[in-house]
mmCIF file of C-alpha atoms in Angstrom:
data_model
loop_
_atom_site.group_PDB
_atom_site.id
_atom_site.type_symbol
_atom_site.label_atom_id
_atom_site.label_comp_id
_atom_site.label_asym_id
_atom_site.label_seq_id
_atom_site.Cartn_x
_atom_site.Cartn_y
_atom_site.Cartn_z
ATOM 1 C CA MET A 1 7.099 15.917 -15.226
ATOM 2 C CA THR A 2 7.404 18.078 -12.127
ATOM 3 C CA ALA A 3 10.827 18.779 -10.637
ATOM 4 C CA GLU A 4 10.142 16.662 -7.549
ATOM 5 C CA ALA A 5 8.604 13.685 -9.376
ATOM 6 C CA ILE A 6 10.847 10.785 -10.339
ATOM 7 C CA LEU A 7 8.006 8.793 -11.913
ATOM 8 C CA ASP A 8 5.403 10.385 -14.158
ATOM 9 C CA ILE A 9 2.607 8.210 -15.558
ATOM 10 C CA GLN A 10 0.164 9.829 -17.976
ATOM 11 C CA GLY A 11 -2.941 8.217 -19.482
ATOM 12 C CA LEU A 12 -1.637 4.689 -18.931
ATOM 13 C CA SER A 13 -3.925 1.998 -20.290
ATOM 14 C CA LYS A 14 -3.717 -1.728 -20.811
ATOM 15 C CA THR A 15 -6.282 -3.971 -22.465
ATOM 16 C CA TYR A 16 -5.670 -7.695 -22.659
ATOM 17 C CA ALA A 17 -7.013 -9.170 -25.875
ATOM 18 C CA ALA A 18 -9.929 -11.570 -25.614
ATOM 19 C CA ARG A 19 -9.040 -15.216 -26.187
ATOM 20 C CA SER A 20 -12.229 -15.747 -28.157
ATOM 21 C CA SER A 21 -14.846 -13.491 -29.665
ATOM 22 C CA GLY A 22 -15.800 -10.507 -27.552
ATOM 23 C CA THR A 23 -14.146 -7.486 -26.009
ATOM 24 C CA GLY A 24 -10.813 -7.593 -24.220
ATOM 25 C CA THR A 25 -10.195 -7.133 -20.513
ATOM 26 C CA VAL A 26 -9.368 -3.593 -19.434
ATOM 27 C CA ALA A 27 -6.696 -3.785 -16.723
ATOM 28 C CA LEU A 28 -5.700 -0.107 -16.698
ATOM 29 C CA ASP A 29 -7.939 2.727 -17.831
ATOM 30 C CA GLY A 30 -6.218 6.095 -18.289
ATOM 31 C CA VAL A 31 -4.111 6.138 -15.120
ATOM 32 C CA ASP A 32 -2.304 9.389 -14.232
ATOM 33 C CA LEU A 33 0.156 9.216 -11.338
ATOM 34 C CA GLN A 34 3.196 11.183 -10.214
ATOM 35 C CA ILE A 35 5.559 9.779 -7.585
ATOM 36 C CA ARG A 36 7.759 12.113 -5.548
ATOM 37 C CA GLN A 37 11.367 11.431 -4.774
ATOM 38 C CA GLY A 38 11.920 9.892 -1.337
ATOM 39 C CA GLU A 39 8.292 9.155 -0.483
ATOM 40 C CA ILE A 40 6.570 5.926 0.461
ATOM 41 C CA PHE A 41 3.477 5.556 -1.704
ATOM 42 C CA ALA A 42 0.899 2.855 -0.935
ATOM 43 C CA LEU A 43 -1.155 1.619 -3.890
ATOM 44 C CA LEU A 44 -4.273 -0.098 -2.564
ATOM 45 C CA GLY A 45 -6.970 -1.973 -4.404
ATOM 46 C CA PRO A 46 -8.947 -5.222 -4.424
ATOM 47 C CA ASN A 47 -7.741 -8.289 -6.299
ATOM 48 C CA GLY A 48 -7.805 -7.667 -10.041
ATOM 49 C CA ALA A 49 -7.913 -3.886 -9.659
ATOM 50 C CA GLY A 50 -4.784 -3.293 -11.784
ATOM 51 C CA LYS A 51 -2.036 -2.899 -9.180
ATOM 52 C CA THR A 52 0.308 -5.587 -10.504
ATOM 53 C CA THR A 53 -0.375 -4.578 -14.116
ATOM 54 C CA LEU A 54 0.637 -0.990 -13.342
ATOM 55 C CA ILE A 55 3.839 -2.156 -11.664
ATOM 56 C CA GLY A 56 4.556 -4.494 -14.559
ATOM 57 C CA ALA A 57 4.132 -1.669 -17.058
ATOM 58 C CA VAL A 58 6.683 0.500 -15.248
ATOM 59 C CA CYS A 59 9.133 -2.385 -14.844
ATOM 60 C CA GLY A 60 8.910 -3.504 -18.466
ATOM 61 C CA LEU A 61 7.036 -6.731 -17.785
ATOM 62 C CA VAL A 62 3.771 -5.535 -19.373
ATOM 63 C CA ARG A 63 3.471 -3.633 -22.660
ATOM 64 C CA PRO A 64 0.930 -0.800 -22.245
ATOM 65 C CA THR A 65 -1.849 -0.269 -24.760
ATOM 66 C CA GLY A 66 -1.543 3.506 -24.439
ATOM 67 C CA GLY A 67 -0.121 6.343 -22.379
ATOM 68 C CA THR A 68 3.382 7.350 -21.361
ATOM 69 C CA ILE A 69 5.755 6.498 -18.531
ATOM 70 C CA ARG A 70 8.742 8.658 -17.634
ATOM 71 C CA ALA A 71 11.144 7.636 -14.881
ATOM 72 C CA PHE A 72 14.027 9.832 -13.725
ATOM 73 C CA GLY A 73 13.264 12.085 -16.689
ATOM 74 C CA LEU A 74 13.669 9.202 -19.145
ATOM 75 C CA ASP A 75 11.035 7.905 -21.540
ATOM 76 C CA MET A 76 10.532 4.241 -20.660
ATOM 77 C CA LYS A 77 9.998 3.356 -24.343
ATOM 78 C CA ARG A 78 13.204 4.928 -25.651
ATOM 79 C CA ASP A 79 15.502 4.653 -22.618
ATOM 80 C CA TRP A 80 14.137 1.538 -20.946
ATOM 81 C CA ARG A 81 17.468 -0.039 -19.974
ATOM 82 C CA LYS A 82 18.883 3.138 -18.465
ATOM 83 C CA ALA A 83 15.731 3.860 -16.446
ATOM 84 C CA ARG A 84 15.165 0.233 -15.432
ATOM 85 C CA ALA A 85 18.656 0.074 -13.903
ATOM 86 C CA LYS A 86 17.412 2.531 -11.262
ATOM 87 C CA ILE A 87 14.285 0.511 -10.452
ATOM 88 C CA GLY A 88 13.984 -2.499 -8.144
ATOM 89 C CA LEU A 89 11.050 -4.916 -8.003
ATOM 90 C CA VAL A 90 10.009 -7.414 -5.365
ATOM 91 C CA PRO A 91 7.313 -9.371 -7.239
ATOM 92 C CA GLN A 92 4.327 -11.041 -5.686
ATOM 93 C CA GLU A 93 5.206 -14.437 -7.158
ATOM 94 C CA LEU A 94 8.331 -16.476 -6.358
ATOM 95 C CA SER A 95 10.087 -16.110 -9.719
ATOM 96 C CA VAL A 96 13.605 -17.417 -9.091
ATOM 97 C CA ASP A 97 15.776 -20.324 -10.185
ATOM 98 C CA MET A 98 15.167 -22.713 -7.317
ATOM 99 C CA PHE A 99 18.367 -24.672 -7.990
ATOM 100 C CA GLU A 100 20.628 -21.617 -7.788
ATOM 101 C CA HIS A 101 22.522 -20.767 -4.607
ATOM 102 C CA VAL A 102 21.440 -17.672 -2.695
ATOM 103 C CA LEU A 103 24.674 -15.694 -3.022
ATOM 104 C CA LEU A 104 25.077 -16.477 -6.738
ATOM 105 C CA SER A 105 21.467 -15.514 -7.420
ATOM 106 C CA VAL A 106 21.776 -12.142 -5.691
ATOM 107 C CA ASN A 107 25.127 -11.401 -7.355
ATOM 108 C CA HIS A 108 23.606 -12.331 -10.706
ATOM 109 C CA SER A 109 20.811 -9.801 -10.227
ATOM 110 C CA ARG A 110 23.372 -7.058 -9.624
ATOM 111 C CA GLY A 111 25.289 -8.002 -12.760
ATOM 112 C CA LEU A 112 22.151 -8.011 -14.905
ATOM 113 C CA PHE A 113 21.961 -4.242 -14.571
ATOM 114 C CA GLY A 114 25.602 -3.690 -15.459
ATOM 115 C CA PHE A 115 26.874 -3.068 -11.941
ATOM 116 C CA ALA A 116 30.360 -4.188 -10.951
ATOM 117 C CA PRO A 117 30.632 -6.830 -8.202
ATOM 118 C CA ASP A 118 30.447 -5.435 -4.682
ATOM 119 C CA PRO A 119 30.829 -8.249 -2.131
ATOM 120 C CA ALA A 120 30.596 -5.906 0.850
ATOM 121 C CA ARG A 121 27.313 -4.422 -0.365
ATOM 122 C CA ILE A 122 25.807 -7.852 -1.041
ATOM 123 C CA GLU A 123 26.903 -9.070 2.377
ATOM 124 C CA ASP A 124 25.201 -6.067 4.014
ATOM 125 C CA ILE A 125 21.955 -6.861 2.191
ATOM 126 C CA LEU A 126 22.036 -10.553 3.073
ATOM 127 C CA ARG A 127 22.825 -9.840 6.713
ATOM 128 C CA ALA A 128 20.006 -7.284 6.930
ATOM 129 C CA LEU A 129 17.606 -9.965 5.694
ATOM 130 C CA SER A 130 19.040 -12.749 7.920
ATOM 131 C CA LEU A 131 20.246 -14.592 4.806
ATOM 132 C CA TRP A 132 24.013 -14.506 5.310
ATOM 133 C CA ASP A 133 24.102 -17.900 7.008
ATOM 134 C CA LYS A 134 22.083 -19.305 4.076
ATOM 135 C CA ARG A 135 24.219 -17.760 1.333
ATOM 136 C CA HIS A 136 25.533 -21.098 0.061
ATOM 137 C CA ALA A 137 22.177 -22.903 0.260
ATOM 138 C CA ARG A 138 20.085 -23.680 -2.783
ATOM 139 C CA ILE A 139 16.964 -21.542 -2.926
ATOM 140 C CA SER A 140 14.852 -24.718 -3.178
ATOM 141 C CA GLU A 141 16.062 -25.705 0.297
ATOM 142 C CA LEU A 142 14.720 -22.551 1.945
ATOM 143 C CA SER A 143 11.389 -21.988 3.654
ATOM 144 C CA GLY A 144 8.746 -19.846 1.983
ATOM 145 C CA GLY A 145 9.661 -16.843 4.117
ATOM 146 C CA MET A 146 13.356 -17.214 3.329
ATOM 147 C CA LYS A 147 12.605 -17.456 -0.395
ATOM 148 C CA ARG A 148 10.783 -14.147 -0.195
ATOM 149 C CA ARG A 149 13.805 -12.660 1.554
ATOM 150 C CA VAL A 150 15.872 -13.751 -1.443
ATOM 151 C CA LEU A 151 13.489 -11.867 -3.754
ATOM 152 C CA ILE A 152 13.984 -8.743 -1.658
ATOM 153 C CA ALA A 153 17.780 -9.175 -1.692
ATOM 154 C CA LYS A 154 17.769 -9.576 -5.490
ATOM 155 C CA ALA A 155 15.692 -6.409 -5.880
ATOM 156 C CA LEU A 156 18.144 -4.437 -3.709
ATOM 157 C CA ALA A 157 21.328 -5.851 -5.234
ATOM 158 C CA HIS A 158 21.732 -3.077 -7.829
ATOM 159 C CA GLU A 159 20.966 -0.297 -5.325
ATOM 160 C CA PRO A 160 17.740 1.003 -6.914
ATOM 161 C CA GLU A 161 16.522 4.546 -6.379
ATOM 162 C CA LEU A 162 12.888 3.481 -6.911
ATOM 163 C CA LEU A 163 11.676 0.240 -5.325
ATOM 164 C CA PHE A 164 8.397 -1.555 -6.040
ATOM 165 C CA LEU A 165 7.125 -3.941 -3.362
ATOM 166 C CA ASP A 166 4.186 -5.985 -4.654
ATOM 167 C CA GLU A 167 2.557 -7.597 -1.609
ATOM 168 C CA PRO A 168 5.961 -8.049 0.064
ATOM 169 C CA THR A 169 4.599 -9.490 3.330
ATOM 170 C CA ALA A 170 1.746 -11.610 1.977
ATOM 171 C CA GLY A 171 1.741 -15.003 3.665
ATOM 172 C CA VAL A 172 5.016 -14.498 5.546
ATOM 173 C CA ASP A 173 5.770 -14.811 9.223
ATOM 174 C CA VAL A 174 5.767 -12.008 11.756
ATOM 175 C CA GLU A 175 9.578 -11.959 11.924
ATOM 176 C CA LEU A 176 9.935 -11.272 8.203
ATOM 177 C CA ARG A 177 7.272 -8.584 8.318
ATOM 178 C CA ARG A 178 9.173 -6.887 11.131
ATOM 179 C CA ASP A 179 12.490 -7.176 9.268
ATOM 180 C CA MET A 180 10.858 -5.919 6.082
ATOM 181 C CA TRP A 181 9.503 -2.762 7.639
ATOM 182 C CA ARG A 182 12.776 -2.074 9.430
ATOM 183 C CA LEU A 183 14.572 -2.367 6.113
ATOM 184 C CA ILE A 184 12.057 -0.054 4.436
ATOM 185 C CA GLY A 185 12.750 2.533 7.121
ATOM 186 C CA GLU A 186 16.480 2.280 6.451
ATOM 187 C CA LEU A 187 15.985 2.572 2.679
ATOM 188 C CA ARG A 188 13.826 5.626 3.172
ATOM 189 C CA GLN A 189 16.561 7.287 5.215
ATOM 190 C CA ARG A 190 18.898 6.718 2.260
ATOM 191 C CA GLY A 191 16.455 8.513 -0.044
ATOM 192 C CA VAL A 192 15.024 5.475 -1.817
ATOM 193 C CA THR A 193 11.505 6.017 -3.160
ATOM 194 C CA ILE A 194 9.153 3.131 -2.364
ATOM 195 C CA ILE A 195 5.862 2.100 -3.966
ATOM 196 C CA LEU A 196 4.106 -0.758 -2.236
ATOM 197 C CA THR A 197 0.934 -2.733 -2.611
ATOM 198 C CA THR A 198 -0.387 -4.590 0.393
ATOM 199 C CA HIS A 199 -3.518 -6.262 1.697
ATOM 200 C CA TYR A 200 -2.367 -5.430 5.224
ATOM 201 C CA ILE A 201 -3.770 -1.928 5.138
ATOM 202 C CA GLU A 202 -2.638 -1.192 8.680
ATOM 203 C CA GLU A 203 0.916 -1.410 7.292
ATOM 204 C CA ALA A 204 0.117 1.242 4.705
ATOM 205 C CA GLU A 205 -1.456 3.403 7.392
ATOM 206 C CA GLU A 206 1.693 3.092 9.484
ATOM 207 C CA MET A 207 4.313 3.603 6.762
ATOM 208 C CA ALA A 208 2.927 5.535 3.795
ATOM 209 C CA ASP A 209 3.200 9.256 3.092
ATOM 210 C CA ARG A 210 0.600 9.160 0.339
ATOM 211 C CA VAL A 211 -2.077 6.667 -0.623
ATOM 212 C CA GLY A 212 -3.665 5.813 -3.959
ATOM 213 C CA VAL A 213 -6.708 3.580 -4.396
ATOM 214 C CA ILE A 214 -7.200 1.783 -7.703
ATOM 215 C CA ASP A 215 -10.334 -0.111 -8.687
ATOM 216 C CA ARG A 216 -11.386 -1.604 -12.027
ATOM 217 C CA GLY A 217 -8.252 -0.171 -13.628
ATOM 218 C CA ARG A 218 -8.954 3.405 -12.572
ATOM 219 C CA LEU A 219 -7.118 5.408 -9.947
ATOM 220 C CA ILE A 220 -10.068 6.716 -7.940
ATOM 221 C CA VAL A 221 -8.200 8.713 -5.307
ATOM 222 C CA VAL A 222 -4.643 9.893 -4.566
ATOM 223 C CA ASP A 223 -3.897 12.029 -1.538
ATOM 224 C CA GLU A 224 -1.641 12.579 1.434
ATOM 225 C CA LYS A 225 -2.494 9.908 3.971
ATOM 226 C CA GLN A 226 -3.513 12.269 6.757
ATOM 227 C CA ALA A 227 -5.497 14.527 4.407
ATOM 228 C CA LEU A 228 -7.307 11.501 2.981
ATOM 229 C CA MET A 229 -8.238 10.226 6.420
ATOM 230 C CA ALA A 230 -9.451 13.671 7.483
ATOM 231 C CA ARG A 231 -11.452 14.206 4.291
ATOM 232 C CA LEU A 232 -13.024 10.768 3.869
ATOM 233 C CA GLY A 233 -12.937 9.459 7.416
ATOM 234 C CA ARG A 234 -15.827 9.473 9.812
ATOM 235 C CA THR A 235 -16.536 9.416 13.505
ATOM 236 C CA GLU A 236 -18.735 6.687 14.933
ATOM 237 C CA ALA A 237 -20.090 6.813 18.470
ATOM 238 C CA LYS A 238 -22.288 4.244 20.143
ATOM 239 C CA VAL A 239 -24.274 5.485 23.111
ATOM 240 C CA GLY A 240 -25.455 2.754 25.481
ATOM 241 C CA LEU A 241 -28.753 3.948 26.986
ATOM 242 C CA ALA A 242 -29.801 3.484 30.604
ATOM 243 C CA ARG A 243 -33.378 2.883 29.399
ATOM 244 C CA PRO A 244 -34.541 1.895 25.906
ATOM 245 C CA LEU A 245 -36.136 4.461 23.602
ATOM 246 C CA GLN A 246 -38.894 4.021 21.039
ATOM 247 C CA GLU A 247 -37.623 6.828 18.819
ATOM 248 C CA VAL A 248 -34.888 9.431 18.656
ATOM 249 C CA PRO A 249 -36.020 12.402 20.803
ATOM 250 C CA PRO A 250 -36.885 15.530 18.754
ATOM 251 C CA ALA A 251 -34.287 17.496 20.745
ATOM 252 C CA LEU A 252 -31.600 15.302 19.118
ATOM 253 C CA ALA A 253 -32.966 15.483 15.575
ATOM 254 C CA ARG A 254 -30.084 17.688 14.355
ATOM 255 C CA PHE A 255 -27.610 14.850 14.955
ATOM 256 C CA PRO A 256 -27.143 11.876 12.559
ATOM 257 C CA LEU A 257 -28.492 9.304 15.013
ATOM 258 C CA GLN A 258 -30.291 5.997 14.704
ATOM 259 C CA LEU A 259 -31.658 3.601 17.285
ATOM 260 C CA VAL A 260 -29.950 0.193 17.368
ATOM 261 C CA ASP A 261 -29.940 -2.874 19.635
ATOM 262 C CA ASP A 262 -33.738 -2.846 20.051
ATOM 263 C CA GLY A 263 -33.700 0.759 21.224
ATOM 264 C CA ASN A 264 -31.010 0.205 23.827
ATOM 265 C CA ALA A 265 -28.376 2.258 22.029
ATOM 266 C CA LEU A 266 -27.972 5.276 19.772
ATOM 267 C CA LEU A 267 -25.516 5.115 16.870
ATOM 268 C CA TYR A 268 -23.891 8.343 15.673
ATOM 269 C CA ARG A 269 -22.095 8.373 12.311
ATOM 270 C CA ALA A 270 -20.748 11.432 10.571
ATOM 271 C CA GLY A 271 -17.819 12.587 8.476
ATOM 272 C CA GLY A 272 -16.185 15.932 8.028
ATOM 273 C CA GLU A 273 -13.047 17.938 8.484
ATOM 274 C CA GLU A 274 -10.441 16.890 10.989
ATOM 275 C CA GLY A 275 -11.247 18.241 14.435
ATOM 276 C CA GLY A 276 -14.821 19.181 13.531
ATOM 277 C CA GLN A 277 -16.221 15.830 14.556
ATOM 278 C CA ASP A 278 -14.600 16.078 17.981
ATOM 279 C CA ARG A 279 -16.630 19.213 18.587
ATOM 280 C CA ALA A 280 -19.771 17.547 17.218
ATOM 281 C CA VAL A 281 -19.385 14.606 19.597
ATOM 282 C CA ALA A 282 -18.950 17.004 22.522
ATOM 283 C CA ASP A 283 -22.114 18.820 21.413
ATOM 284 C CA LEU A 284 -23.946 15.482 21.271
ATOM 285 C CA VAL A 285 -23.005 14.706 24.883
ATOM 286 C CA LYS A 286 -24.302 18.108 25.979
ATOM 287 C CA ALA A 287 -27.531 17.584 24.017
ATOM 288 C CA LEU A 288 -28.093 14.166 25.591
ATOM 289 C CA VAL A 289 -27.748 15.654 29.048
ATOM 290 C CA ALA A 290 -30.030 18.591 28.187
ATOM 291 C CA ALA A 291 -32.675 16.200 26.819
ATOM 292 C CA ASP A 292 -32.542 14.070 30.006
ATOM 293 C CA VAL A 293 -31.413 11.013 28.022
ATOM 294 C CA GLU A 294 -29.452 8.915 30.484
ATOM 295 C CA PHE A 295 -26.631 6.785 29.103
ATOM 296 C CA ARG A 296 -24.287 4.246 30.670
ATOM 297 C CA SER A 297 -21.602 4.095 27.986
ATOM 298 C CA PHE A 298 -20.245 6.256 25.190
ATOM 299 C CA ASP A 299 -17.790 4.584 22.810
ATOM 300 C CA VAL A 300 -16.170 6.719 20.107
ATOM 301 C CA ARG A 301 -14.244 5.295 17.155
ATOM 302 C CA GLN A 302 -12.458 7.060 14.290
ATOM 303 C CA SER A 303 -12.188 5.580 10.806
ATOM 304 C CA SER A 304 -9.044 3.673 9.966
ATOM 305 C CA LEU A 305 -7.473 3.737 6.520
ATOM 306 C CA GLU A 306 -8.984 0.280 5.989
ATOM 307 C CA ASP A 307 -12.482 1.636 6.684
ATOM 308 C CA ILE A 308 -11.957 4.360 4.083
ATOM 309 C CA PHE A 309 -10.577 1.864 1.567
ATOM 310 C CA VAL A 310 -13.574 -0.441 1.972
ATOM 311 C CA ASP A 311 -15.997 2.474 1.584
ATOM 312 C CA LEU A 312 -14.272 3.597 -1.621
ATOM 313 C CA VAL A 313 -14.150 0.250 -3.391
ATOM 314 C CA GLU A 314 -17.683 -0.754 -2.366
ATOM 315 C CA ARG A 315 -19.222 2.327 -3.957
ATOM 316 C CA LYS A 316 -21.180 1.525 -7.080
ATOM 317 C CA PRO A 317 -19.732 2.943 -10.304
ATOM 318 C CA ALA A 318 -21.520 5.988 -11.631
#
């Protein structure tokens, strides 16, 4: 475990036994992952990729088939209670006692981890999540968005140093999403390490320091967000032609071009190092002019993190 890592996962695997004859279902397949203190790490993957299973293994909700997990220097098998007290989880599912009152439920979560009551701290959390006015309401009386706010409050009640957010904004309103990301920013300033899964990949692109992509139980890429986008991103340019072409002119053969829209446009697609594609696009413009290819529009688009994610998970396994 490196000095800067507060979570070290090595060779983590999980196979769910088959209900009838046949092989089991592999949910995690030899996952290695190190999480740095104070970072926001986005774990992306399609449904069934293993995201929730990985989170469950760290939080003690899933028993791994193999591998090791160390959190804060503690072995999660031998020192589970001590390590778990430093970890918060906002689960994807609404797993709360619906007949309990909001304030009692959040206080109960704090007590579960052996923390003394702290009314001022709990009030701060509830106010930050716009729940203070609902503190005496039964959870069953709340809207879906408010119920999810309660889950977040319960996860923060014991002041975790590592916080898992499993699809925290799925199906919630814009106001909660805004409040959620404001709160994440505040937690980050306090030094809390955050691991999130989300289907809103633009959120990951906005917030995350590093990104991991998991598919079929395997972690297929982990990198700094900007480095990942520079390495795996691409530039796409669509050139609207003044007159249609039958074929790409030989003078432009060195560029990755194809005719589209019945010959009325040229499509340029290429990847490469950050900054290099800007030069290549400028060279393409010069080459078009030199080849007397008149164009009426030139639209350039850079890959988003979502584009890269889709490309990664749609690749066929080797």
